[in-house]
Coordinates of C-alpha atoms in Angstrom, one line a residue:
M1 CA -31.8 -71.6 -10.5
R2 CA -33.2 -70.6 -14.2
Q3 CA -37.1 -70.9 -11.9
N4 CA -35.5 -68.4 -9.6
N5 CA -34.7 -65.6 -12.0
D6 CA -37.8 -66.7 -13.8
K7 CA -39.9 -65.5 -10.0
Q8 CA -37.2 -62.8 -9.3
K9 CA -38.4 -61.0 -13.0
L10 CA -42.1 -62.0 -12.3
V11 CA -42.2 -60.3 -9.3
E12 CA -40.7 -57.3 -10.9
Q13 CA -43.1 -56.8 -13.3
V14 CA -46.0 -57.2 -10.6
L15 CA -44.3 -54.2 -8.3
Q16 CA -44.7 -52.1 -10.9
T17 CA -48.3 -53.1 -12.0
I18 CA -49.3 -52.4 -8.0
D19 CA -51.6 -48.9 -7.5
P20 CA -53.0 -48.8 -4.4
T21 CA -56.0 -46.5 -5.3
E22 CA -57.0 -49.1 -7.9
I23 CA -58.6 -51.5 -4.8
A24 CA -61.7 -51.0 -3.9
D25 CA -61.3 -52.2 0.1
K26 CA -59.9 -49.4 1.7
S27 CA -58.0 -52.0 4.2
L28 CA -56.3 -53.9 1.6
S29 CA -55.3 -50.6 -0.4
Q30 CA -53.4 -49.1 3.2
T31 CA -52.3 -52.7 3.7
I32 CA -50.8 -52.7 0.3
E33 CA -49.3 -49.3 0.6
S34 CA -47.3 -50.4 4.3
L35 CA -45.8 -53.7 2.2
L36 CA -44.8 -51.2 -0.8
N37 CA -42.9 -48.4 1.6
L38 CA -41.6 -51.5 3.4
I39 CA -40.4 -52.8 0.3
E40 CA -38.8 -49.8 -0.5
K41 CA -36.6 -49.5 2.9
L42 CA -36.5 -52.4 3.0
H43 CA -34.0 -51.7 -0.9
V44 CA -32.3 -48.9 0.3
Q45 CA -31.2 -50.5 3.5
L46 CA -29.8 -54.0 1.4
Q47 CA -28.3 -51.0 -1.5
D48 CA -26.3 -49.5 2.0
L49 CA -25.2 -52.9 2.9
Q50 CA -24.0 -54.3 -0.6
Q51 CA -22.1 -51.2 -0.6
E52 CA -20.9 -51.3 3.4
N53 CA -20.0 -55.1 2.6
Q54 CA -17.7 -54.6 -0.4
R55 CA -15.9 -51.7 1.3
L56 CA -14.8 -54.0 4.4
R57 CA -14.0 -56.2 1.6
E58 CA -11.5 -54.3 -0.5
E59 CA -10.0 -53.2 3.1
N60 CA -9.5 -56.9 4.0
K61 CA -8.2 -57.1 0.9
R62 CA -5.7 -54.5 1.7
L63 CA -4.9 -55.4 4.9
K64 CA -4.0 -58.8 3.1
G65 CA -1.9 -57.1 1.1
E66 CA -4.2 -57.9 -2.0
Q67 CA -4.5 -55.1 -4.6
G68 CA -8.2 -54.6 -4.0
K69 CA -11.9 -53.9 -7.1
P70 CA -10.5 -51.4 -9.8
N71 CA -12.3 -48.6 -9.1
I72 CA -14.6 -48.4 -12.5
K73 CA -17.0 -46.4 -12.3
A74 CA -21.1 -48.4 -13.6
K75 CA -22.5 -47.5 -16.4
K76 CA -25.6 -45.6 -15.1
P77 CA -28.3 -47.3 -14.4
R78 CA -32.0 -48.3 -16.4
G79 CA -34.8 -46.7 -15.0
F80 CA -35.6 -43.6 -12.5
S81 CA -32.6 -41.2 -13.0
N82 CA -29.8 -40.5 -10.6
N83 CA -29.1 -37.3 -11.8
Y84 CA -29.3 -34.8 -9.3
S85 CA -29.5 -31.5 -11.5
S86 CA -32.8 -29.7 -11.4
E87 CA -32.0 -27.3 -14.8
K88 CA -34.5 -28.6 -17.1
E89 CA -37.3 -28.5 -14.2
R90 CA -36.7 -25.5 -12.9
K91 CA -36.3 -23.5 -16.6
L92 CA -38.6 -23.0 -18.8
P93 CA -37.1 -23.6 -22.8
Q94 CA -35.9 -20.1 -24.4
N95 CA -35.6 -19.1 -27.7
H96 CA -32.1 -19.0 -28.7
S97 CA -30.6 -16.3 -30.8
K98 CA -27.1 -15.9 -31.9
C99 CA -25.5 -12.3 -31.9
S100 CA -22.7 -10.6 -34.3
K101 CA -19.6 -10.9 -32.0
K102 CA -18.0 -8.2 -34.6
S103 CA -19.2 -5.4 -31.8
K104 CA -16.6 -7.3 -29.3
V105 CA -13.2 -7.3 -31.3
K106 CA -10.9 -5.0 -30.9
I107 CA -9.4 -3.8 -34.0
D108 CA -5.6 -3.3 -33.8
R109 CA -4.7 -2.8 -37.6
E110 CA -6.1 -1.7 -40.4
E111 CA -4.8 -3.0 -44.0
I112 CA -5.8 -3.0 -47.6
L113 CA -6.0 -5.6 -49.9
E114 CA -5.8 -4.9 -53.5
Y115 CA -6.7 -6.7 -56.6
P116 CA -4.2 -7.5 -59.2
I117 CA -4.9 -4.5 -61.6
E118 CA -3.6 -7.1 -64.1
L119 CA -6.7 -9.2 -63.8
L120 CA -9.1 -7.0 -64.0
P121 CA -11.4 -6.0 -66.8
M122 CA -11.1 -2.4 -68.9
D123 CA -14.7 -1.7 -67.4
A124 CA -14.5 -2.7 -63.4
Q125 CA -15.2 -0.1 -61.4
F126 CA -14.3 0.7 -58.1
K127 CA -17.1 0.0 -55.8
G128 CA -15.0 0.7 -51.8
Y129 CA -14.5 -2.0 -50.1
E130 CA -15.6 -5.3 -48.4
E131 CA -14.9 -5.6 -44.5
V132 CA -13.6 -8.7 -43.2
I133 CA -12.3 -9.1 -39.6
I134 CA -9.8 -11.3 -38.9
Q135 CA -8.6 -12.7 -35.2
D136 CA -4.9 -13.4 -34.1
I137 CA -2.5 -12.8 -32.2
T138 CA 1.1 -12.8 -31.2
L139 CA 3.7 -14.4 -29.1
G140 CA 7.2 -13.7 -29.1
T141 CA 9.9 -12.4 -26.2
D142 CA 11.0 -9.1 -25.7
N143 CA 13.5 -9.3 -24.1
V144 CA 15.1 -5.9 -23.3
L145 CA 19.0 -5.0 -22.1
F146 CA 18.2 -1.4 -19.8
L147 CA 21.7 0.8 -19.8
K148 CA 20.8 2.9 -16.5
E149 CA 22.7 6.0 -16.5
K150 CA 24.6 6.1 -13.5
Y151 CA 26.3 9.0 -11.4
Y152 CA 28.6 9.7 -8.3
S153 CA 28.7 13.1 -6.3
P154 CA 32.4 13.1 -4.8
Q155 CA 30.8 15.6 -2.4
K156 CA 27.3 13.9 -0.6
R157 CA 29.4 10.5 -1.3
K158 CA 26.6 8.9 -3.3
T159 CA 25.8 7.3 -6.4
Y160 CA 22.8 7.7 -8.7
L161 CA 21.2 5.4 -10.3
A162 CA 18.5 5.4 -13.3
E163 CA 14.9 3.7 -12.3
L164 CA 13.6 0.3 -14.0
P165 CA 10.1 1.3 -15.4
A166 CA 7.2 0.8 -13.6
G167 CA 6.4 -3.6 -13.4
Y168 CA 10.4 -4.5 -13.9
E169 CA 11.1 -5.0 -10.8
G170 CA 13.5 -8.3 -10.6
E171 CA 14.3 -10.4 -14.1
F172 CA 11.0 -10.0 -15.6
G173 CA 8.9 -7.4 -17.4
P174 CA 5.2 -6.7 -16.6
E175 CA 4.1 -8.6 -19.6
I176 CA 5.7 -12.1 -19.1
K177 CA 4.5 -11.2 -15.2
T178 CA 0.5 -10.6 -16.5
L179 CA 0.5 -13.9 -18.9
I180 CA 2.0 -15.9 -16.1
I181 CA -0.6 -15.0 -13.4
S182 CA -3.7 -15.0 -16.0
L183 CA -2.6 -18.5 -16.9
Y184 CA -2.4 -19.8 -13.3
Y185 CA -5.0 -17.9 -11.9
G186 CA -7.6 -17.3 -14.7
G187 CA -6.3 -20.3 -16.8
N188 CA -6.2 -23.1 -14.1
M189 CA -2.6 -23.9 -15.5
T190 CA -0.1 -25.8 -13.6
Q191 CA 2.9 -24.6 -12.4
G192 CA 4.6 -27.7 -14.5
K193 CA 2.8 -26.9 -17.2
L194 CA 3.9 -22.8 -17.3
L195 CA 7.3 -23.6 -17.1
E196 CA 6.6 -25.7 -20.9
F197 CA 5.2 -23.2 -21.9
L198 CA 8.3 -20.3 -20.9
E199 CA 11.2 -22.4 -22.7
D200 CA 8.5 -22.6 -25.8
M201 CA 8.6 -19.3 -26.2
G202 CA 12.1 -19.0 -25.3
I203 CA 12.0 -17.5 -21.7
S204 CA 14.7 -18.9 -19.3
M205 CA 12.8 -19.0 -15.7
S206 CA 13.3 -21.6 -12.8
A207 CA 10.8 -23.1 -10.6
G208 CA 12.0 -20.8 -7.8
N209 CA 11.6 -17.6 -9.4
L210 CA 8.0 -18.8 -11.5
S211 CA 7.0 -20.3 -7.5
N212 CA 7.8 -16.8 -5.9
L213 CA 6.1 -14.4 -8.9
L214 CA 2.7 -16.0 -8.4
I215 CA 2.6 -16.2 -4.4
K216 CA 5.5 -13.4 -2.6
N217 CA 4.7 -10.3 -2.7
Q218 CA 1.1 -9.7 -3.3
S219 CA 0.1 -7.4 -0.8
G220 CA -1.0 -4.6 -3.2
F221 CA -3.7 -7.6 -4.6
E222 CA -4.4 -8.7 -0.9
R223 CA -5.8 -5.1 0.1
E224 CA -7.2 -5.1 -2.9
K225 CA -8.9 -8.0 -2.3
S226 CA -9.9 -6.8 1.5
E227 CA -11.4 -3.5 0.1
I228 CA -13.5 -6.0 -2.5
Y229 CA -15.0 -7.5 0.2
E230 CA -15.6 -4.4 2.5
A231 CA -17.1 -3.3 -1.1
G232 CA -19.0 -5.9 -1.7
L233 CA -20.8 -6.7 1.9
L234 CA -22.0 -2.9 1.7
S235 CA -23.2 -3.1 -2.0
S236 CA -26.1 -5.9 -0.3
P237 CA -28.3 -7.0 3.4
W238 CA -28.2 -10.5 1.8
Q239 CA -24.8 -12.3 0.3
H240 CA -24.4 -15.7 -0.7
F241 CA -22.4 -18.6 1.2
D242 CA -20.9 -21.9 0.6
Q243 CA -18.1 -24.4 1.7
T244 CA -15.3 -26.7 -0.5
G245 CA -12.8 -28.6 0.7
A246 CA -9.0 -27.6 0.5
R247 CA -5.7 -29.0 1.2
V248 CA -2.5 -26.7 2.7
G249 CA 0.1 -28.4 3.6
G250 CA -1.3 -32.4 2.6
V251 CA -3.6 -31.1 5.2
N252 CA -7.5 -31.0 4.8
Y253 CA -8.9 -26.7 5.5
T254 CA -12.1 -25.2 4.3
T255 CA -12.5 -22.6 1.3
N256 CA -15.5 -20.7 2.2
V257 CA -17.1 -18.3 -0.3
V258 CA -19.1 -14.8 0.0
C259 CA -20.7 -13.2 -2.7
N260 CA -23.3 -11.3 -4.3
P261 CA -23.9 -10.0 -8.3
L262 CA -21.1 -7.9 -7.6
Y263 CA -18.0 -9.4 -6.3
T264 CA -16.7 -12.9 -5.2
V265 CA -14.5 -13.2 -2.1
Y266 CA -12.7 -16.4 -0.8
F267 CA -11.1 -17.1 2.4
T268 CA -9.6 -20.3 3.2
T269 CA -9.6 -21.4 7.3
A270 CA -8.5 -24.8 9.0
K271 CA -12.1 -25.4 10.5
K272 CA -15.2 -24.9 9.5
D273 CA -17.2 -24.3 12.9
R274 CA -18.9 -21.7 13.6
L275 CA -16.2 -19.6 15.3
S276 CA -14.2 -20.1 12.1
V277 CA -16.7 -18.9 9.8
L278 CA -17.4 -15.8 12.1
Q279 CA -13.2 -14.8 11.5
G280 CA -14.4 -15.0 7.2
L281 CA -17.1 -12.8 7.8
L282 CA -14.8 -10.7 9.7
D283 CA -11.9 -10.5 7.0
G284 CA -9.5 -12.3 9.0
R285 CA -9.7 -10.3 11.9
E286 CA -9.6 -12.0 15.2
L287 CA -12.4 -12.7 17.0
E288 CA -13.7 -10.7 20.3
F289 CA -16.4 -11.7 23.0
I290 CA -18.6 -10.0 24.5
L291 CA -21.8 -10.8 27.0
N292 CA -25.2 -8.7 26.1
P293 CA -28.7 -9.3 26.0
L294 CA -27.9 -11.1 22.6
T295 CA -25.4 -13.2 23.9
F296 CA -27.9 -14.6 26.4
S297 CA -30.9 -15.0 23.4
L298 CA -28.1 -16.9 21.4
L299 CA -27.6 -18.9 24.9
E300 CA -31.1 -19.7 25.2
T301 CA -31.4 -21.2 21.2
L302 CA -28.4 -23.1 22.0
H303 CA -29.9 -25.2 25.4
I304 CA -27.2 -23.7 26.9
S305 CA -28.5 -24.6 31.1
D306 CA -29.4 -21.7 33.6
K307 CA -26.9 -22.6 35.6
W308 CA -24.2 -22.0 33.2
K309 CA -26.0 -18.3 32.3
K310 CA -26.2 -17.4 36.0
S311 CA -23.0 -17.9 36.6
L312 CA -22.0 -15.9 33.0
E313 CA -24.8 -12.9 34.5
L314 CA -21.4 -12.0 37.0
L315 CA -19.0 -11.9 34.3
P316 CA -18.7 -8.5 32.8
Q317 CA -21.1 -7.2 30.6
E318 CA -20.6 -5.6 27.5
T319 CA -17.4 -5.0 27.8
V320 CA -15.1 -6.4 24.7
L321 CA -12.9 -9.0 25.2
N322 CA -10.2 -11.2 23.5
S323 CA -9.8 -14.5 23.4
I324 CA -7.0 -14.7 26.3
E325 CA -9.4 -12.3 28.7
F326 CA -12.2 -14.2 27.7
N327 CA -11.2 -17.8 28.3
E328 CA -9.5 -16.3 31.5
L329 CA -12.6 -15.3 32.7
L330 CA -14.3 -19.0 32.1
N331 CA -11.6 -20.8 33.5
R332 CA -11.9 -18.8 36.6
Y333 CA -15.3 -18.4 37.3
L334 CA -16.5 -21.7 34.9
P335 CA -14.2 -24.0 35.7
L336 CA -16.7 -26.8 35.5
L337 CA -18.0 -25.9 32.3
G338 CA -17.8 -29.0 29.9
P339 CA -16.0 -28.6 26.6
L340 CA -19.2 -28.6 24.2
Q341 CA -20.9 -25.7 26.5
R342 CA -17.6 -23.8 26.0
K343 CA -18.0 -24.0 22.4
R344 CA -20.9 -23.0 22.8
I345 CA -20.8 -20.0 24.9
L346 CA -17.5 -18.6 22.8
E347 CA -20.0 -18.9 19.6
A348 CA -22.7 -16.7 21.6
A349 CA -20.9 -14.1 22.9
A350 CA -18.3 -14.3 19.3
I351 CA -21.6 -14.0 17.0
A352 CA -22.8 -11.0 19.8
F353 CA -19.4 -9.3 19.3
Y354 CA -19.9 -9.3 15.1
H355 CA -23.4 -7.8 15.9
H356 CA -22.0 -4.9 17.8
Q357 CA -18.8 -4.5 16.4
T358 CA -19.2 -1.4 13.8
D359 CA -15.5 -1.8 11.9
W360 CA -16.7 -4.1 9.2
P361 CA -19.8 -4.8 7.4
V362 CA -22.4 -7.3 9.4
I363 CA -24.4 -9.4 6.9
Q364 CA -28.1 -9.5 7.7
T365 CA -29.5 -12.8 5.5
L366 CA -27.5 -15.3 4.4
L367 CA -28.1 -17.5 1.9
C368 CA -26.5 -20.4 2.0
D369 CA -27.4 -24.8 2.4
D370 CA -29.3 -25.8 5.8
A371 CA -25.7 -26.9 7.3
P372 CA -25.7 -26.3 11.2
T373 CA -23.3 -24.3 10.8
F374 CA -24.1 -21.4 9.5
K375 CA -27.4 -21.2 11.9
L376 CA -27.0 -18.1 14.1
L377 CA -25.0 -16.3 12.5
T378 CA -26.8 -13.9 10.7
N379 CA -30.7 -12.0 11.2
N380 CA -32.6 -14.2 8.5
L381 CA -31.4 -17.1 7.4
A382 CA -32.7 -17.7 3.7
L383 CA -32.0 -21.4 2.5
C384 CA -31.6 -22.7 -1.1
W385 CA -34.5 -24.1 -3.1
V386 CA -32.6 -25.9 -5.5
H387 CA -30.4 -27.9 -2.9
E388 CA -33.9 -28.6 -0.9
G389 CA -35.2 -30.3 -4.6
R390 CA -32.1 -31.6 -4.6
H391 CA -33.0 -34.1 -1.5
Y392 CA -36.0 -35.2 -3.9
K393 CA -33.8 -35.8 -7.0
K394 CA -31.8 -38.4 -4.3
L395 CA -34.5 -40.6 -3.8
T396 CA -34.0 -43.8 -5.5
P397 CA -38.5 -45.3 -5.2
K398 CA -37.8 -49.3 -6.4
V399 CA -41.8 -49.9 -7.0
Y400 CA -43.2 -48.0 -10.2
Y401 CA -46.0 -46.4 -8.2
H402 CA -44.2 -44.9 -5.6
Q403 CA -41.9 -43.3 -8.6
Q404 CA -45.5 -41.8 -10.4
L405 CA -45.8 -40.1 -6.9
L406 CA -42.3 -38.4 -6.6
E407 CA -41.9 -37.3 -10.6
Q408 CA -45.5 -35.4 -9.6
F409 CA -44.1 -34.4 -6.5
L410 CA -41.1 -33.2 -8.4
D411 CA -43.4 -31.4 -11.3
D412 CA -45.5 -29.4 -8.7
F413 CA -42.3 -28.6 -6.7
W414 CA -40.8 -26.8 -9.9
D415 CA -44.0 -25.2 -11.1
Y416 CA -44.2 -23.6 -7.0
Y417 CA -40.8 -22.3 -7.3
R418 CA -42.0 -20.9 -10.8
E419 CA -44.5 -19.0 -8.6
L420 CA -42.3 -17.8 -6.0
L421 CA -39.9 -16.5 -8.8
A422 CA -43.4 -14.5 -10.9
Y423 CA -43.8 -13.4 -6.5
R424 CA -40.5 -11.2 -7.1
D425 CA -40.9 -9.1 -10.6
A426 CA -44.3 -8.7 -9.1
P427 CA -44.9 -8.9 -5.2
T428 CA -48.1 -8.8 -3.5
L429 CA -49.7 -8.8 -0.2
S430 CA -52.5 -11.4 -1.1
T431 CA -49.7 -13.9 -2.9
A432 CA -47.9 -14.0 -0.1
H433 CA -50.6 -15.1 2.2
R434 CA -51.7 -17.9 -1.2
L435 CA -48.4 -18.6 -1.9
R436 CA -47.6 -19.6 1.8
S437 CA -51.1 -21.3 1.9
E438 CA -50.1 -23.0 -0.9
F439 CA -45.9 -24.3 0.8
S440 CA -48.2 -26.6 3.5
R441 CA -50.3 -28.6 0.8
L442 CA -47.4 -29.7 -1.0
F443 CA -45.9 -30.1 2.5
E444 CA -48.7 -31.4 4.5
T445 CA -50.2 -33.4 2.2
Q446 CA -49.8 -37.0 3.1
S447 CA -48.7 -39.1 -0.3
G448 CA -48.6 -42.7 0.8
Y449 CA -44.8 -42.6 -0.3
Q450 CA -43.7 -42.8 3.2
Q451 CA -40.0 -41.8 2.6
L452 CA -41.2 -38.8 0.2
D453 CA -44.0 -37.5 3.3
E454 CA -40.5 -37.7 5.3
R455 CA -38.3 -35.3 3.1
K456 CA -41.5 -33.1 2.8
R457 CA -42.1 -33.0 6.0
L458 CA -38.1 -32.4 7.3
T459 CA -39.0 -29.0 4.2
A460 CA -42.1 -27.9 5.8
T461 CA -40.0 -27.3 9.2
K462 CA -37.7 -25.0 6.9
I463 CA -41.1 -23.2 6.1
S464 CA -39.6 -19.9 7.4
E465 CA -35.9 -19.9 5.7
L466 CA -37.6 -20.8 2.5
L467 CA -39.8 -18.7 2.4
L468 CA -38.5 -15.3 3.2
V469 CA -38.4 -13.9 -0.1
L470 CA -42.0 -13.1 0.6
E471 CA -41.1 -10.8 3.1
H472 CA -37.8 -9.5 1.1
P473 CA -39.0 -10.3 -3.0
E474 CA -35.1 -8.7 -3.9
L475 CA -34.0 -12.1 -2.5
P476 CA -32.6 -15.0 -4.9
L477 CA -34.2 -18.1 -4.5
H478 CA -31.3 -20.2 -4.8
N479 CA -27.9 -20.0 -3.9
N480 CA -26.0 -21.3 -7.5
P481 CA -23.5 -18.7 -8.0
A482 CA -21.7 -19.5 -4.4
E483 CA -21.7 -23.3 -5.3
L484 CA -20.3 -22.3 -9.0
A485 CA -17.3 -20.5 -7.5
A486 CA -16.7 -23.5 -5.2
R487 CA -17.1 -25.6 -7.8
T488 CA -14.3 -23.6 -9.4
M489 CA -12.0 -23.5 -6.6
V490 CA -12.4 -27.8 -6.5
R491 CA -11.6 -27.6 -10.1
R492 CA -8.4 -25.4 -9.1
R493 CA -7.7 -28.4 -6.2
H494 CA -8.1 -31.0 -8.8
I495 CA -5.9 -29.5 -11.3
S496 CA -2.9 -28.7 -8.6
Y497 CA -4.2 -30.5 -5.6
G498 CA -2.9 -28.0 -3.1
T499 CA -1.5 -25.7 -1.4
Q500 CA 2.2 -26.3 0.8
T501 CA 2.3 -23.1 2.6
A502 CA -0.4 -20.0 4.3
E503 CA 1.4 -17.3 2.4
G504 CA 0.4 -19.6 -1.0
T505 CA -2.8 -19.9 -0.2
A506 CA -3.4 -16.6 0.9
S507 CA -2.2 -15.4 -2.8
W508 CA -5.5 -18.8 -4.6
D509 CA -7.8 -16.6 -2.2
T510 CA -6.4 -13.0 -3.3
F511 CA -6.2 -14.0 -7.0
M512 CA -9.4 -16.7 -7.7
S513 CA -11.2 -13.7 -5.9
L514 CA -9.5 -11.2 -8.3
V515 CA -10.3 -13.2 -11.2
A516 CA -14.2 -14.3 -10.2
T517 CA -14.2 -10.8 -9.5
T518 CA -13.2 -9.1 -12.4
R519 CA -15.3 -11.4 -14.7
K520 CA -18.8 -10.2 -12.6
L521 CA -17.2 -6.8 -13.2
G522 CA -17.2 -7.8 -16.9
L523 CA -13.6 -6.4 -16.6
S524 CA -11.2 -8.2 -18.3
F525 CA -8.6 -10.0 -15.5
F526 CA -5.7 -9.8 -17.9
E527 CA -6.1 -6.3 -18.7
Y528 CA -6.8 -5.0 -15.0
I529 CA -3.3 -7.7 -13.7
R530 CA -1.4 -6.2 -17.0
D531 CA -2.9 -2.4 -15.2
R532 CA -1.9 -3.1 -11.4
I533 CA 1.4 -4.6 -12.1
S534 CA 2.5 -2.1 -15.0
N535 CA 1.3 1.2 -12.9
L536 CA -0.5 2.3 -16.0
R537 CA -3.9 3.3 -12.9
N538 CA -6.5 3.2 -16.1
I539 CA -8.7 0.6 -14.3
P540 CA -10.6 2.2 -11.4
S541 CA -10.3 0.1 -7.9
L542 CA -12.8 -2.8 -8.0
A543 CA -13.9 -2.1 -5.1
T544 CA -15.0 1.9 -5.9
I545 CA -16.6 0.7 -9.1
I546 CA -18.4 -1.7 -7.1
Y547 CA -19.8 0.8 -4.8
D548 CA -20.8 2.8 -8.1
R549 CA -22.5 -0.3 -9.2
S550 CA -24.8 -0.8 -6.2
C551 CA -25.7 3.1 -6.1
G552 CA -26.0 3.8 -9.7
E553 CA -23.5 5.9 -9.7
S554 CA -21.2 6.6 -12.3
S555 CA -18.0 8.0 -11.1
Y556 CA -15.2 6.3 -10.2
Q557 CA -13.4 9.1 -7.8
S558 CA -14.7 7.6 -4.6
L559 CA -11.6 5.3 -4.0
P560 CA -7.7 5.6 -5.1
T561 CA -6.7 3.0 -7.0
P562 CA -4.0 0.9 -4.9
S563 CA -0.5 1.4 -6.0
Y564 CA 1.5 -2.5 -6.4

């Protein structure tokens, strides 16, 4: 046994010292290189088989009624890192300087602290004040007994009753409503913990009342979310997009994120296919369909046979049809259409309608990952460089020579990324030509590490999407804003698991959108909610602020503030 371990260690040491480039015999060098790549391939297969074998063992134990292996995360292995983050590589170190926080602190009251006169010497002279800012907060009940004047008119047989102030509808006032919504959606507290907190503060509220306050009668906020979405789409021709899982009533759903630097909007769908994404891009409107030149161009890209395209040419052209009408036509005139072909035809006709309609802003460029679902929806597709770099970070070479090749490539990869960043600041035609040539050199040059070269080949096929920034320097190079927004919803899901009803799901989407958008606009979500619930109208509609920021204007008069 000891001899086997010694042989294994010797093999490991030899593998970490082999460098094919140092072998003078070219034929032998190529043979060694092939063997090293075979070792890498077998190493990956062995890892996959070990994981699958362990999974099957646990499943077998479970079926026998036994307890499986506890799910305890192992320590990170030594050697090549399995950290997929690219923050260190893509960002250059910057000097950090601390700024004063005093300018951001709002002063609510001033208090003069007097020095005891009896402790001062006789010659002491007053020299003014030394300022010290102390931040504090006051939490306590403000329960009000309203005495509403009531009058009765015998002549009109009608009772007249004084109205409660704005925000005092129901059993609870605007301040507690604001606090609850802020802590739940902005602070990620659970409903159970909120009830405990309210009880500690002396507030009597049932679980049903709390749930109703959080999800019911939110039409005003839903309208503002829709206005934010429209203003955000109009503020920029490009938008970030990402998806993450969701749970509604114990069933898997998908939460989608659309955003740019001025706003973030969430919408949850039952599926994550093209039609569901398209309906979300239309703010939940019912999908409609049209047969026009764009439809047939998309059908060509989707590899629909000429037989079906000729049959579709016999149907009404340039006519907008709803889902029922379009499916009836397909059933009548294309009865032998298979399910996959039908799905592709529906997608093409719906995408064509999306670009045909004028009631809702159309996204020109979508910045996302390379999932097939996102393709063809917009005129242009820009891919995320950070997401692309993650593919290379996932490579785990066993051989030291391959580890060196991968590390060198990643250095070149992020150097090239930083050149693209510099190009965005000062774009020129000559620089664009040079960067295209460097792209080909970086991703088409063979390294000898087979898995790395295969990954580079896949990246090279995405040249138009990754280098769209050379034509449009205003485009970001990564999709981090959407991914971070999706991660926020993941944290929300980890804390509260999911929603139970469509109404609760809509409220999550609405308020998480408002939380993210107010913070991007530099507004306090707490003050925003208070303003809307109390009907103070001090904060203009968020859509107006987005419009004005995108146009560089300072007036907030173009859109009214919605009532709540």
